[in-house]
Short mmCIF file of C-alpha atoms in Angstrom, two decimals:
data_model
loop_
_atom_site.label_atom_id
_atom_site.label_comp_id
_atom_site.label_asym_id
_atom_site.label_seq_id
_atom_site.Cartn_x
_atom_site.Cartn_y
_atom_site.Cartn_z
CA UNK A 1 63.96 -11.33 -2.19
CA UNK A 2 60.55 -9.38 -3.09
CA UNK A 3 57.95 -11.67 -4.89
CA UNK A 4 55.88 -12.60 -6.70
CA UNK A 5 58.77 -14.47 -8.40
CA UNK A 6 57.86 -15.00 -11.85
CA UNK A 7 60.94 -13.42 -13.08
CA UNK A 8 64.61 -13.41 -11.95
CA UNK A 9 64.88 -11.31 -8.60
CA UNK A 10 68.52 -9.48 -7.97
CA UNK A 11 69.47 -8.74 -4.47
CA UNK A 12 73.04 -7.09 -3.76
CA UNK A 13 75.31 -8.00 -1.43
CA UNK A 14 78.24 -5.54 -0.27
CA UNK A 15 81.36 -6.87 1.20
CA UNK A 16 83.78 -4.40 2.47
CA UNK A 17 87.27 -5.12 4.08
CA UNK A 18 88.03 -2.83 7.11
CA UNK A 19 91.48 -4.18 7.48
CA UNK A 20 94.81 -3.27 6.37
CA UNK A 21 95.50 -6.27 4.48
CA UNK A 22 93.78 -8.06 1.07
CA UNK A 23 91.09 -10.43 2.09
CA UNK A 24 89.88 -13.31 -0.26
CA UNK A 25 86.25 -14.21 -0.25
CA UNK A 26 83.93 -16.80 -1.35
CA UNK A 27 79.98 -16.88 -1.51
CA UNK A 28 78.17 -20.22 -0.90
CA UNK A 29 74.72 -21.24 -1.06
CA UNK A 30 72.37 -24.01 0.34
CA UNK A 31 70.59 -24.21 -3.05
CA UNK A 32 73.11 -23.27 -5.94
CA UNK A 33 70.57 -24.40 -8.55
CA UNK A 34 68.10 -21.55 -7.39
CA UNK A 35 70.77 -18.76 -7.48
CA UNK A 36 73.15 -17.19 -9.97
CA UNK A 37 76.06 -15.01 -7.87
CA UNK A 38 78.40 -12.91 -9.76
CA UNK A 39 81.14 -12.73 -8.75
CA UNK A 40 81.13 -15.65 -6.44
CA UNK A 41 84.88 -15.14 -5.51
CA UNK A 42 87.34 -12.52 -5.34
CA UNK A 43 89.79 -10.20 -3.75
CA UNK A 44 88.94 -7.34 -1.89
CA UNK A 45 91.85 -4.64 -1.33
CA UNK A 46 92.10 -2.87 2.40
CA UNK A 47 89.66 -0.32 2.92
CA UNK A 48 87.61 -1.29 -0.31
CA UNK A 49 84.33 -2.92 -0.90
CA UNK A 50 82.71 -5.00 -3.65
CA UNK A 51 79.20 -5.29 -4.48
CA UNK A 52 77.93 -8.88 -5.32
CA UNK A 53 74.94 -9.63 -7.36
CA UNK A 54 72.60 -12.59 -6.24
CA UNK A 55 69.89 -13.50 -8.74
CA UNK A 56 66.97 -15.83 -7.77
CA UNK A 57 65.64 -17.58 -10.61
CA UNK A 58 61.74 -17.93 -11.17
CA UNK A 59 60.01 -20.42 -9.17
CA UNK A 60 56.26 -21.26 -7.82
CA UNK A 61 56.25 -19.78 -4.63
CA UNK A 62 54.44 -21.61 -1.53
CA UNK A 63 53.82 -19.18 1.02
CA UNK A 64 53.09 -22.25 3.67
CA UNK A 65 56.85 -23.56 2.55
CA UNK A 66 59.41 -21.56 5.15
CA UNK A 67 62.37 -20.62 3.25
CA UNK A 68 65.65 -22.83 4.30
CA UNK A 69 68.04 -21.14 1.59
CA UNK A 70 70.90 -19.65 3.34
CA UNK A 71 74.23 -17.89 2.06
CA UNK A 72 77.53 -18.17 3.95
CA UNK A 73 80.35 -15.46 2.93
CA UNK A 74 83.55 -17.06 3.71
CA UNK A 75 86.69 -15.04 3.97
CA UNK A 76 90.36 -15.15 4.82
CA UNK A 77 93.72 -12.91 4.53
CA UNK A 78 95.16 -13.41 1.05
CA UNK A 79 98.83 -14.55 0.81
CA UNK A 80 101.64 -12.46 -0.39
CA UNK A 81 101.86 -14.06 -3.83
CA UNK A 82 98.28 -15.61 -5.22
CA UNK A 83 98.53 -17.76 -8.16
CA UNK A 84 95.69 -20.04 -7.93
CA UNK A 85 92.46 -19.00 -5.95
CA UNK A 86 91.38 -22.95 -5.21
CA UNK A 87 94.82 -23.51 -3.63
CA UNK A 88 94.32 -20.47 -1.26
CA UNK A 89 90.94 -22.13 -0.05
CA UNK A 90 92.62 -25.71 0.02
CA UNK A 91 95.50 -24.74 1.92
CA UNK A 92 93.71 -22.37 4.60
CA UNK A 93 93.67 -23.71 8.12
CA UNK A 94 89.93 -23.63 9.82
CA UNK A 95 91.46 -21.25 12.40
CA UNK A 96 92.13 -18.55 9.43
CA UNK A 97 88.91 -18.85 8.14
CA UNK A 98 86.05 -16.33 8.81
CA UNK A 99 82.28 -16.66 7.61
CA UNK A 100 79.12 -14.59 7.95
CA UNK A 101 75.44 -16.66 7.40
CA UNK A 102 72.86 -15.02 6.01
CA UNK A 103 69.24 -16.32 5.50
CA UNK A 104 66.91 -15.88 2.63
CA UNK A 105 63.89 -14.19 3.15
CA UNK A 106 61.04 -14.18 0.60
CA UNK A 107 58.59 -11.38 0.87
CA UNK A 108 55.05 -11.37 -1.26
CA UNK A 109 53.81 -7.91 -2.03
CA UNK A 110 50.41 -6.87 0.11
CA UNK A 111 47.09 -7.09 -1.80
CA UNK A 112 46.76 -3.35 -1.40
CA UNK A 113 50.29 -2.64 -3.48
CA UNK A 114 48.92 -5.36 -6.05
CA UNK A 115 45.86 -3.33 -6.37
CA UNK A 116 47.82 -0.10 -6.83
CA UNK A 117 50.06 -1.63 -9.43
CA UNK A 118 46.97 -2.70 -11.38
CA UNK A 119 45.29 0.60 -11.22
CA UNK A 120 48.44 2.40 -12.14
CA UNK A 121 49.29 0.11 -15.02
CA UNK A 122 45.62 0.83 -16.50
CA UNK A 123 45.13 3.39 -19.08
CA UNK A 124 42.85 6.12 -18.30
CA UNK A 125 39.37 5.49 -19.81
CA UNK A 126 37.92 7.76 -22.63
CA UNK A 127 34.61 9.29 -21.92
CA UNK A 128 32.03 7.16 -23.33
CA UNK A 129 29.70 9.44 -25.10
CA UNK A 130 27.13 6.78 -25.67
CA UNK A 131 26.67 6.09 -21.80
CA UNK A 132 23.19 5.02 -21.03
CA UNK A 133 23.08 6.97 -17.77
CA UNK A 134 24.38 10.35 -19.16
CA UNK A 135 22.48 13.31 -20.47
CA UNK A 136 22.27 11.54 -24.04
CA UNK A 137 18.77 9.65 -23.38
CA UNK A 138 17.37 12.88 -22.29
CA UNK A 139 18.33 14.70 -25.50
CA UNK A 140 16.99 11.43 -27.21
CA UNK A 141 13.73 11.86 -25.37
CA UNK A 142 13.70 15.40 -26.45
CA UNK A 143 14.26 14.46 -30.51
CA UNK A 144 11.26 12.18 -29.87
CA UNK A 145 8.97 14.80 -28.55
CA UNK A 146 9.88 17.00 -31.07
CA UNK A 147 8.99 14.74 -33.58
CA UNK A 148 5.77 14.12 -32.19
CA UNK A 149 5.33 17.78 -31.90
CA UNK A 150 5.86 18.24 -35.63
CA UNK A 151 3.32 15.62 -36.35
CA UNK A 152 0.74 17.14 -34.41
CA UNK A 153 1.45 20.46 -35.78
CA UNK A 154 1.17 18.92 -39.39
CA UNK A 155 -2.08 17.25 -38.49
CA UNK A 156 -3.27 20.66 -36.85
CA UNK A 157 -2.58 22.28 -40.13
CA UNK A 158 -4.21 19.53 -42.18
CA UNK A 159 -7.40 19.98 -40.05
CA UNK A 160 -7.40 23.74 -40.19
CA UNK A 161 -7.24 23.16 -43.95
CA UNK A 162 -10.29 20.86 -43.54
CA UNK A 163 -12.25 23.38 -41.52
CA UNK A 164 -11.64 26.13 -43.91
CA UNK A 165 -12.56 24.12 -46.71
CA UNK A 166 -15.94 23.00 -44.95
CA UNK A 167 -16.35 26.42 -43.97
CA UNK A 168 -16.16 27.46 -47.75
CA UNK A 169 -18.52 24.76 -48.82
CA UNK A 170 -20.88 25.95 -45.86
CA UNK A 171 -20.68 29.42 -47.15
CA UNK A 172 -21.11 28.28 -50.77
CA UNK A 173 -24.05 26.11 -49.70
CA UNK A 174 -25.89 28.98 -47.69
CA UNK A 175 -25.66 31.27 -50.60
CA UNK A 176 -27.00 28.62 -53.01
CA UNK A 177 -29.85 28.05 -50.42
CA UNK A 178 -30.42 31.78 -50.47
CA UNK A 179 -30.30 31.95 -54.20
CA UNK A 180 -32.76 29.18 -54.15
CA UNK A 181 -35.30 30.95 -51.91
CA UNK A 182 -35.02 34.13 -54.04
CA UNK A 183 -36.05 32.06 -56.74
CA UNK A 184 -38.86 30.17 -54.98
CA UNK A 185 -40.37 33.52 -53.90
CA UNK A 186 -40.37 34.75 -57.26
CA UNK A 187 -41.75 31.45 -58.82
CA UNK A 188 -45.73 32.27 -58.05
CA UNK A 189 -46.38 28.49 -59.23
CA UNK A 190 -44.35 26.79 -56.73
CA UNK A 191 -45.89 25.07 -53.94
CA UNK A 192 -45.54 25.84 -49.93
CA UNK A 193 -44.73 22.18 -49.55
CA UNK A 194 -41.76 22.20 -51.94
CA UNK A 195 -40.48 25.56 -50.29
CA UNK A 196 -40.62 24.00 -46.81
CA UNK A 197 -38.54 20.97 -48.23
CA UNK A 198 -36.03 23.41 -49.77
CA UNK A 199 -35.48 25.49 -46.56
CA UNK A 200 -34.91 22.50 -44.25
CA UNK A 201 -32.54 21.13 -46.93
CA UNK A 202 -30.71 24.20 -46.78
CA UNK A 203 -30.70 24.47 -43.19
CA UNK A 204 -29.75 20.85 -42.36
CA UNK A 205 -26.65 21.26 -44.53
CA UNK A 206 -24.95 23.91 -42.34
CA UNK A 207 -25.72 21.92 -39.05
CA UNK A 208 -24.16 18.74 -40.75
CA UNK A 209 -20.95 20.47 -41.71
CA UNK A 210 -20.87 21.99 -37.87
CA UNK A 211 -21.02 18.29 -37.01
CA UNK A 212 -18.02 16.91 -39.21
CA UNK A 213 -15.75 20.34 -38.26
CA UNK A 214 -16.52 19.28 -34.32
CA UNK A 215 -15.47 15.58 -35.16
CA UNK A 216 -12.21 16.78 -36.26
CA UNK A 217 -11.42 19.33 -33.89
CA UNK A 218 -12.28 16.68 -31.20
CA UNK A 219 -9.84 14.09 -32.99
CA UNK A 220 -7.10 16.61 -32.66
CA UNK A 221 -7.60 17.81 -29.56
CA UNK A 222 -7.82 14.27 -28.18
CA UNK A 223 -4.60 13.26 -29.89
CA UNK A 224 -2.54 16.30 -28.80
CA UNK A 225 -3.59 15.76 -25.11
CA UNK A 226 -2.67 11.93 -25.35
#
Protein backbone atom coordinates (compact mmCIF):
# COMPACT_ATOMS: atom_id res chain seq x y z
CA UNK A 1 0.00 0.00 0.00
CA UNK A 2 1.61 3.33 -1.07
CA UNK A 3 1.42 6.30 1.31
CA UNK A 4 0.90 8.92 2.62
CA UNK A 5 -2.33 7.23 3.89
CA UNK A 6 -4.30 10.44 4.24
CA UNK A 7 -6.97 8.96 1.99
CA UNK A 8 -8.28 5.50 1.12
CA UNK A 9 -5.62 3.37 -0.61
CA UNK A 10 -6.89 0.53 -2.80
CA UNK A 11 -4.91 -2.53 -3.87
CA UNK A 12 -6.30 -5.20 -6.18
CA UNK A 13 -5.80 -8.87 -5.48
CA UNK A 14 -6.26 -11.24 -8.42
CA UNK A 15 -7.36 -14.79 -7.66
CA UNK A 16 -7.22 -17.42 -10.41
CA UNK A 17 -8.64 -20.94 -10.39
CA UNK A 18 -6.28 -23.22 -12.39
CA UNK A 19 -8.28 -26.37 -11.61
CA UNK A 20 -11.17 -27.96 -13.50
CA UNK A 21 -13.59 -27.61 -10.59
CA UNK A 22 -15.34 -24.68 -8.98
CA UNK A 23 -13.51 -23.20 -6.03
CA UNK A 24 -14.92 -21.29 -3.10
CA UNK A 25 -12.73 -18.54 -1.64
CA UNK A 26 -12.75 -16.35 1.45
CA UNK A 27 -10.45 -13.44 2.33
CA UNK A 28 -9.51 -12.88 5.98
CA UNK A 29 -7.34 -10.22 7.66
CA UNK A 30 -5.78 -9.67 11.09
CA UNK A 31 -7.02 -6.03 11.08
CA UNK A 32 -10.64 -6.10 9.88
CA UNK A 33 -11.31 -2.55 11.11
CA UNK A 34 -8.53 -1.14 8.92
CA UNK A 35 -9.58 -2.76 5.63
CA UNK A 36 -12.63 -3.14 3.41
CA UNK A 37 -12.57 -6.19 1.11
CA UNK A 38 -14.92 -6.42 -1.88
CA UNK A 39 -15.83 -9.18 -2.50
CA UNK A 40 -14.60 -10.94 0.61
CA UNK A 41 -15.90 -14.33 -0.54
CA UNK A 42 -17.30 -16.05 -3.61
CA UNK A 43 -16.95 -18.80 -6.19
CA UNK A 44 -14.44 -18.98 -9.03
CA UNK A 45 -15.25 -21.08 -12.07
CA UNK A 46 -12.61 -23.42 -13.54
CA UNK A 47 -9.93 -21.54 -15.44
CA UNK A 48 -11.43 -18.19 -14.42
CA UNK A 49 -10.20 -15.42 -12.17
CA UNK A 50 -11.68 -12.74 -9.95
CA UNK A 51 -10.42 -9.33 -8.80
CA UNK A 52 -10.68 -8.59 -5.07
CA UNK A 53 -10.32 -4.93 -4.04
CA UNK A 54 -8.62 -4.37 -0.69
CA UNK A 55 -9.19 -0.80 0.59
CA UNK A 56 -6.99 0.53 3.39
CA UNK A 57 -8.69 3.21 5.48
CA UNK A 58 -6.83 6.48 6.31
CA UNK A 59 -4.66 6.43 9.42
CA UNK A 60 -1.64 8.13 11.01
CA UNK A 61 1.39 6.33 9.70
CA UNK A 62 4.34 5.75 12.04
CA UNK A 63 7.51 4.75 10.13
CA UNK A 64 9.01 3.26 13.30
CA UNK A 65 6.10 0.88 13.71
CA UNK A 66 6.46 -2.33 11.72
CA UNK A 67 3.40 -3.56 9.92
CA UNK A 68 1.88 -6.68 11.47
CA UNK A 69 -1.19 -6.75 9.22
CA UNK A 70 -1.69 -9.98 7.31
CA UNK A 71 -4.20 -11.40 4.88
CA UNK A 72 -5.14 -14.99 4.26
CA UNK A 73 -6.94 -16.26 1.18
CA UNK A 74 -8.67 -19.51 2.08
CA UNK A 75 -10.04 -21.82 -0.63
CA UNK A 76 -11.83 -25.14 -0.97
CA UNK A 77 -13.50 -27.08 -3.74
CA UNK A 78 -17.14 -26.19 -4.07
CA UNK A 79 -19.67 -29.02 -3.44
CA UNK A 80 -22.00 -30.00 -6.29
CA UNK A 81 -25.00 -28.19 -4.84
CA UNK A 82 -24.28 -24.89 -3.03
CA UNK A 83 -27.14 -23.45 -1.04
CA UNK A 84 -25.36 -21.84 1.89
CA UNK A 85 -21.77 -20.48 1.72
CA UNK A 86 -21.43 -20.35 5.50
CA UNK A 87 -22.38 -23.99 5.74
CA UNK A 88 -19.69 -24.88 3.20
CA UNK A 89 -16.96 -23.39 5.41
CA UNK A 90 -18.36 -24.90 8.56
CA UNK A 91 -18.63 -28.38 7.09
CA UNK A 92 -15.26 -28.29 5.30
CA UNK A 93 -12.60 -30.57 6.79
CA UNK A 94 -9.10 -29.14 7.58
CA UNK A 95 -7.45 -31.31 4.94
CA UNK A 96 -9.86 -29.92 2.32
CA UNK A 97 -8.85 -26.29 2.98
CA UNK A 98 -6.06 -24.51 1.14
CA UNK A 99 -4.73 -21.10 2.17
CA UNK A 100 -2.26 -18.45 1.03
CA UNK A 101 -0.92 -15.88 3.48
CA UNK A 102 0.08 -12.34 2.50
CA UNK A 103 1.84 -9.72 4.63
CA UNK A 104 0.93 -6.06 4.21
CA UNK A 105 3.72 -3.65 3.26
CA UNK A 106 3.39 0.13 3.66
CA UNK A 107 5.53 2.25 1.32
CA UNK A 108 6.00 5.97 1.91
CA UNK A 109 6.94 8.10 -1.13
CA UNK A 110 10.51 9.37 -1.35
CA UNK A 111 11.28 12.99 -0.53
CA UNK A 112 12.28 13.56 -4.18
CA UNK A 113 8.91 12.22 -5.33
CA UNK A 114 7.16 14.62 -2.92
CA UNK A 115 9.11 17.55 -4.28
CA UNK A 116 8.33 16.55 -7.86
CA UNK A 117 4.64 16.26 -7.05
CA UNK A 118 4.63 19.67 -5.38
CA UNK A 119 6.47 21.27 -8.30
CA UNK A 120 4.13 19.67 -10.81
CA UNK A 121 1.06 20.92 -8.93
CA UNK A 122 2.33 24.50 -8.81
CA UNK A 123 1.10 26.79 -11.59
CA UNK A 124 3.68 28.41 -13.82
CA UNK A 125 4.48 31.82 -12.32
CA UNK A 126 3.70 34.80 -14.50
CA UNK A 127 6.38 37.32 -15.40
CA UNK A 128 6.54 40.03 -12.76
CA UNK A 129 6.86 43.26 -14.64
CA UNK A 130 7.69 45.11 -11.41
CA UNK A 131 10.68 42.92 -10.63
CA UNK A 132 13.33 44.98 -8.90
CA UNK A 133 16.37 43.29 -10.47
CA UNK A 134 14.99 43.48 -14.03
CA UNK A 135 15.35 46.21 -16.61
CA UNK A 136 12.75 48.41 -14.89
CA UNK A 137 15.18 50.22 -12.54
CA UNK A 138 17.32 51.11 -15.56
CA UNK A 139 14.41 52.70 -17.42
CA UNK A 140 13.37 54.41 -14.19
CA UNK A 141 16.83 55.93 -13.79
CA UNK A 142 16.76 56.97 -17.42
CA UNK A 143 13.47 58.81 -16.84
CA UNK A 144 15.02 60.57 -13.85
CA UNK A 145 18.01 61.61 -15.99
CA UNK A 146 15.64 62.93 -18.64
CA UNK A 147 13.85 64.98 -16.01
CA UNK A 148 17.11 66.45 -14.73
CA UNK A 149 18.24 67.15 -18.28
CA UNK A 150 14.95 68.88 -19.05
CA UNK A 151 15.35 71.05 -15.95
CA UNK A 152 18.92 71.94 -16.91
CA UNK A 153 17.85 72.82 -20.45
CA UNK A 154 15.13 75.10 -19.10
CA UNK A 155 17.66 76.68 -16.75
CA UNK A 156 20.06 77.13 -19.66
CA UNK A 157 17.37 78.84 -21.74
CA UNK A 158 16.53 81.09 -18.82
CA UNK A 159 20.18 82.03 -18.32
CA UNK A 160 20.60 82.68 -22.03
CA UNK A 161 17.59 84.97 -21.92
CA UNK A 162 19.13 86.77 -18.91
CA UNK A 163 22.44 87.12 -20.75
CA UNK A 164 20.69 88.50 -23.84
CA UNK A 165 18.75 90.90 -21.64
CA UNK A 166 21.95 92.04 -19.91
CA UNK A 167 23.67 92.36 -23.29
CA UNK A 168 20.87 94.58 -24.55
CA UNK A 169 21.03 96.68 -21.40
CA UNK A 170 24.81 96.90 -21.75
CA UNK A 171 24.43 98.00 -25.38
CA UNK A 172 21.80 100.52 -24.36
CA UNK A 173 24.01 101.91 -21.57
CA UNK A 174 26.98 102.06 -23.95
CA UNK A 175 24.96 104.04 -26.47
CA UNK A 176 23.74 106.28 -23.69
CA UNK A 177 27.35 106.83 -22.58
CA UNK A 178 28.42 107.73 -26.10
CA UNK A 179 25.53 110.15 -26.38
CA UNK A 180 26.42 111.78 -23.08
CA UNK A 181 30.06 112.00 -24.14
CA UNK A 182 29.06 113.82 -27.32
CA UNK A 183 26.84 116.14 -25.36
CA UNK A 184 29.69 116.83 -22.93
CA UNK A 185 32.10 117.64 -25.74
CA UNK A 186 29.58 119.98 -27.28
CA UNK A 187 28.94 121.69 -23.95
CA UNK A 188 31.74 124.19 -23.54
CA UNK A 189 30.64 125.11 -20.06
CA UNK A 190 31.18 121.55 -18.77
CA UNK A 191 34.10 120.98 -16.43
CA UNK A 192 36.84 118.32 -16.97
CA UNK A 193 36.04 116.79 -13.60
CA UNK A 194 32.39 116.16 -14.50
CA UNK A 195 33.45 114.72 -17.84
CA UNK A 196 35.86 112.34 -16.09
CA UNK A 197 33.16 111.17 -13.67
CA UNK A 198 30.76 110.52 -16.52
CA UNK A 199 33.38 108.53 -18.40
CA UNK A 200 34.22 106.46 -15.33
CA UNK A 201 30.49 105.78 -14.71
CA UNK A 202 29.89 104.71 -18.30
CA UNK A 203 32.99 102.51 -18.29
CA UNK A 204 32.13 100.83 -14.93
CA UNK A 205 28.62 99.76 -16.05
CA UNK A 206 29.79 97.30 -18.75
CA UNK A 207 32.30 95.80 -16.31
CA UNK A 208 29.53 95.21 -13.77
CA UNK A 209 27.35 93.54 -16.40
CA UNK A 210 30.21 91.26 -17.44
CA UNK A 211 30.68 90.18 -13.81
CA UNK A 212 26.95 89.40 -13.43
CA UNK A 213 26.91 87.42 -16.68
CA UNK A 214 29.98 85.45 -15.53
CA UNK A 215 28.22 84.60 -12.24
CA UNK A 216 25.16 83.24 -14.10
CA UNK A 217 27.31 81.22 -16.51
CA UNK A 218 29.37 79.78 -13.63
CA UNK A 219 26.19 78.80 -11.76
CA UNK A 220 24.79 77.07 -14.84
CA UNK A 221 28.03 75.19 -15.61
CA UNK A 222 28.42 74.10 -11.99
CA UNK A 223 24.87 72.73 -11.81
CA UNK A 224 25.17 70.94 -15.16
CA UNK A 225 28.47 69.28 -14.15
CA UNK A 226 27.11 68.15 -10.75
